mmCIF file of C-alpha atoms in Angstrom:
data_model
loop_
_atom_site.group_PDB
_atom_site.id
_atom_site.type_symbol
_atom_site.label_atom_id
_atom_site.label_comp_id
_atom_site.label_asym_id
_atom_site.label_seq_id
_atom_site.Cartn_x
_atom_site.Cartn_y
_atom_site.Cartn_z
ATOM 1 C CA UNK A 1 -22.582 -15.834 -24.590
ATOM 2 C CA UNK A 2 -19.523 -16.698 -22.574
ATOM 3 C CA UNK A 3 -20.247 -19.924 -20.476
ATOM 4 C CA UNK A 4 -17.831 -19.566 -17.291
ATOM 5 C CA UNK A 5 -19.300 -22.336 -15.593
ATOM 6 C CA UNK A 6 -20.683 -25.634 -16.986
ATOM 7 C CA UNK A 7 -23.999 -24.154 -18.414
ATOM 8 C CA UNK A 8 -24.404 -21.280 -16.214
ATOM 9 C CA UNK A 9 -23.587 -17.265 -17.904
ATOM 10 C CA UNK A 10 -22.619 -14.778 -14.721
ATOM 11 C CA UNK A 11 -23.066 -11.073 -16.216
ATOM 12 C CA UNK A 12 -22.093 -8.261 -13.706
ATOM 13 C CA UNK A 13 -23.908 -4.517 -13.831
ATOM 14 C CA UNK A 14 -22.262 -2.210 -14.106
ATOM 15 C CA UNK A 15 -19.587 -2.805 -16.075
ATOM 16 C CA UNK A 16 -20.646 -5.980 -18.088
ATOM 17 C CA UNK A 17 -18.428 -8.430 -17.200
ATOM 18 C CA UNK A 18 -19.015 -11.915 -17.846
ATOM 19 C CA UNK A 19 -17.396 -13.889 -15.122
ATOM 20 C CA UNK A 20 -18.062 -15.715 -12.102
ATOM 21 C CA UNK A 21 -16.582 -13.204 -9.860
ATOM 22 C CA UNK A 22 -16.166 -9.704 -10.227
ATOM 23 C CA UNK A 23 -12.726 -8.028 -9.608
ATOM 24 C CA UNK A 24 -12.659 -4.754 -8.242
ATOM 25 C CA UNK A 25 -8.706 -2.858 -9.180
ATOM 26 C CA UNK A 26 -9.277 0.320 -7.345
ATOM 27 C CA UNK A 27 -10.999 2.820 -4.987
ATOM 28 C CA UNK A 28 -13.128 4.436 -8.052
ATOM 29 C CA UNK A 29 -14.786 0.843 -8.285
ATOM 30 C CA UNK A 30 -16.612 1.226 -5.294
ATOM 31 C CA UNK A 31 -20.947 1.222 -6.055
ATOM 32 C CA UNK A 32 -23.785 -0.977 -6.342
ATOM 33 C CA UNK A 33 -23.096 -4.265 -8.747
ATOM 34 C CA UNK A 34 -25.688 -6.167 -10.124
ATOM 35 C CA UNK A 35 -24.896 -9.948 -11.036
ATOM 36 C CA UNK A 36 -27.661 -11.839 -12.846
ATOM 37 C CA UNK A 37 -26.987 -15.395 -13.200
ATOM 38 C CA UNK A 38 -28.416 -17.546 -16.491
ATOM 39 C CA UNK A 39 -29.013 -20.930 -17.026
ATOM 40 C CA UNK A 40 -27.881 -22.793 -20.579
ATOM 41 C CA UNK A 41 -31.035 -22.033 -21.962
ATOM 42 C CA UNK A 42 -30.362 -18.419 -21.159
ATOM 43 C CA UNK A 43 -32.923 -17.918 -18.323
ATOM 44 C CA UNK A 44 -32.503 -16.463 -15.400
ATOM 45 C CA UNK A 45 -31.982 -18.358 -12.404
ATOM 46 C CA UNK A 46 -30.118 -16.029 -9.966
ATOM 47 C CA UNK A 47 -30.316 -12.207 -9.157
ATOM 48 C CA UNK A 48 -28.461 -10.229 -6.617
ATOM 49 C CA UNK A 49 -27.160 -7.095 -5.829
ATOM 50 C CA UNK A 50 -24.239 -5.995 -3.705
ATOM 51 C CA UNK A 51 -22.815 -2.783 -2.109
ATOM 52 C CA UNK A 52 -19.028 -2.888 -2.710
ATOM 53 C CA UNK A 53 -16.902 0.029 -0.980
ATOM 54 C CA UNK A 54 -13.198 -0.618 -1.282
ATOM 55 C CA UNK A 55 -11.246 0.924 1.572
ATOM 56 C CA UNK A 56 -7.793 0.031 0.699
ATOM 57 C CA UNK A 57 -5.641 1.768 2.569
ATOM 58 C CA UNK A 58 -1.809 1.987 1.514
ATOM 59 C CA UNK A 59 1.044 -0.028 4.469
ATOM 60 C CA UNK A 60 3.656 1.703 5.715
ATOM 61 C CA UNK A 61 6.166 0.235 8.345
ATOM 62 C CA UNK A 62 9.305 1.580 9.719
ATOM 63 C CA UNK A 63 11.481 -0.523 12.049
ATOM 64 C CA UNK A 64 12.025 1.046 15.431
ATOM 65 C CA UNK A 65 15.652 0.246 15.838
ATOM 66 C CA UNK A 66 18.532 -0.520 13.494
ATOM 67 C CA UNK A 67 22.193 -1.782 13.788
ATOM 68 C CA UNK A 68 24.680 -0.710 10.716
ATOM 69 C CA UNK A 69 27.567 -2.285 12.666
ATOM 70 C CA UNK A 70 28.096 -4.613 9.624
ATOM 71 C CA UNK A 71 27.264 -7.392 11.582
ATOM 72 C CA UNK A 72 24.417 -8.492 8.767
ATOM 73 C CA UNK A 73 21.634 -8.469 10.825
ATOM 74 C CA UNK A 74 20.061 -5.445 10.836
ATOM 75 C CA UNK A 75 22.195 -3.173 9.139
ATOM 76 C CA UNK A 76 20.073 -0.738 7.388
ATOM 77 C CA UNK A 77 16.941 1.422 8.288
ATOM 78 C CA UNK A 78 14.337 -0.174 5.100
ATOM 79 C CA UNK A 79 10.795 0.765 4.710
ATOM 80 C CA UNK A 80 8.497 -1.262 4.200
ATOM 81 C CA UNK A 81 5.187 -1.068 2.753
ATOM 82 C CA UNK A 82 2.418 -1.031 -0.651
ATOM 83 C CA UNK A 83 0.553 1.182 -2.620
ATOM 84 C CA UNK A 84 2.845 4.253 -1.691
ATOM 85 C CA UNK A 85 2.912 6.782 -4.560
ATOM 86 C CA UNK A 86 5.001 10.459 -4.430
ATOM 87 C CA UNK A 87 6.555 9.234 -1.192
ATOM 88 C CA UNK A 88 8.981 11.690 0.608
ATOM 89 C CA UNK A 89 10.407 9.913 3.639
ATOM 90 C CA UNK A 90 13.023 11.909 5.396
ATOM 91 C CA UNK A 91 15.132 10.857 8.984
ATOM 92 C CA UNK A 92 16.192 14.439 11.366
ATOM 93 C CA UNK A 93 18.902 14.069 13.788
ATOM 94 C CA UNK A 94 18.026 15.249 17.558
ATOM 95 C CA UNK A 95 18.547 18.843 16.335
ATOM 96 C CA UNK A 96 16.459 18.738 13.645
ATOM 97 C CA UNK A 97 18.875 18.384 10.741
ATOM 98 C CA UNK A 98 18.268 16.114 8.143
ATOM 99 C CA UNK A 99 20.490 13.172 7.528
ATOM 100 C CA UNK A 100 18.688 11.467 5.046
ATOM 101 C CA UNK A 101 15.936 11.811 2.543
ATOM 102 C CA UNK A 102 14.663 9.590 0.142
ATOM 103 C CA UNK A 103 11.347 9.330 -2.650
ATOM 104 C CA UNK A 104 12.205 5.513 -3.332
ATOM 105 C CA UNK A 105 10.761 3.205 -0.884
ATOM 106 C CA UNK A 106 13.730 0.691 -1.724
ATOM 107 C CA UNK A 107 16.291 3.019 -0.914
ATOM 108 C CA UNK A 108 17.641 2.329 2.745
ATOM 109 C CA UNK A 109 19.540 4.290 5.374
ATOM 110 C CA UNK A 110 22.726 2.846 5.907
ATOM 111 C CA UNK A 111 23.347 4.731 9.217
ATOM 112 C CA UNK A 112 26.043 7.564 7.729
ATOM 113 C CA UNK A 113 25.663 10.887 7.182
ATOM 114 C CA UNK A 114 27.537 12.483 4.092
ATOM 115 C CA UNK A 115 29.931 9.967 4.329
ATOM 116 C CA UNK A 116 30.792 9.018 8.029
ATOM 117 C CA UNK A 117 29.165 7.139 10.955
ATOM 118 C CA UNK A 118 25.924 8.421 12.359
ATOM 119 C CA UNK A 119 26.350 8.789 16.286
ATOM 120 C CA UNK A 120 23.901 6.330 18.013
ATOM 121 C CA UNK A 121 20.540 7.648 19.243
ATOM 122 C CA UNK A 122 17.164 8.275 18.721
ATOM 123 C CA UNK A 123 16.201 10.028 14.995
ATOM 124 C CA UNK A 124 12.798 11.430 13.982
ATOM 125 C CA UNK A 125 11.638 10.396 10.886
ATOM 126 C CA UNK A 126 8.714 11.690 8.904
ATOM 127 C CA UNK A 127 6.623 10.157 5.735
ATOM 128 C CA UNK A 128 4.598 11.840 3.143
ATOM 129 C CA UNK A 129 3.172 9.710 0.721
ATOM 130 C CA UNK A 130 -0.157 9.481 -1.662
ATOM 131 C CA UNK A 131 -1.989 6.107 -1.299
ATOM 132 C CA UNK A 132 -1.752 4.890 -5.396
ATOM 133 C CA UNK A 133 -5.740 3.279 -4.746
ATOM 134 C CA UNK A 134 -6.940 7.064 -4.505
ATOM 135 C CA UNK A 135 -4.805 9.559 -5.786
ATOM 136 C CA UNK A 136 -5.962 12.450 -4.088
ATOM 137 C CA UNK A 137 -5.297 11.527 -0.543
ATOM 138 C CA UNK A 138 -2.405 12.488 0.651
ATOM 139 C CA UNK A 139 -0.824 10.665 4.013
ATOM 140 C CA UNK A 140 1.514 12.037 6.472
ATOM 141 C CA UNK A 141 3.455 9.908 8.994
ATOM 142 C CA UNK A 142 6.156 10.316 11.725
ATOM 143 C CA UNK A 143 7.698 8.688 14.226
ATOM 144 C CA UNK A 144 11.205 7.653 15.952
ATOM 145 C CA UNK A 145 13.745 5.040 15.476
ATOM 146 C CA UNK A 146 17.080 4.039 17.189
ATOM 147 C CA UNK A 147 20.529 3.724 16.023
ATOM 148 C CA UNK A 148 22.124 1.202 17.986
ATOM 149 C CA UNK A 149 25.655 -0.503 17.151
#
């Protein structure tokens, strides 16, 4: 058997892991885990059992106010966040017209629309987005941000 500590074997239930800890990767890995724990003559010195329900849920952050006035400080509207998957993110002008879309979360918004300056203001932006940790739920977002210069 694989010895992980000095003398002691940690085997995990489900799964059959042999290691000191157990490492949960995702949502579906959420049960009841068994972990026996054996001495070096292979007897059992340690039982528990725990209740593991992973709740990750995905980070999404979107500046309230941005500054493209080339200044460096400021001068793009970036995302940030984790475990986005399929993400639409879009930015609508006071009358509802879009002036930017995007499905890459490292794409920015560099204040112009098709080509020239954005006037400054308030913009509505919206996000749709899966969370990666459980495919099948699907997140929607909105809110507003400022274009100052």
């Amino acid at each position: 058997p694989n010895q992980v500590e000095e003398g002691y074997n940690f085997a995990w239930l489900p799964g059959g892991e042999v290691s000191n800890r157990l490492i949960i990767r995702n949502q579906t890995q959420s049960g009841t885990y068994q972990v026996v724990v054996r001495d070096a003559e292979n007897c059992p010195v340690f039982y528990a059992t725990y209740n593991v329900e992973v709740r990750c849920e995905p980070s999404l952050t979107v500046p309230t106010a941005f500054s493209p006035n080339q200044d460096g400080l400021n001068d793009v509207l970036q995302l940030f966040g984790k475990d986005l998957g399929r993400l639409d993110f879009r930015i609508f002008n006071r009358w509802g017209e879009l002036v930017f879309a995007s499905n890459q979360q490292e794409e920015a918004w560099d204040g112009t629309v098709r080509g020239a300056e954005a006037p400054v203001g308030t913009y509505l932006w919206t996000a749709k987005y899966v969370n990666i940790l459980a495919p099948n739920t699907i997140i929607e977002k909105s809110g507003r941000v400022n274009l100052v210069r």
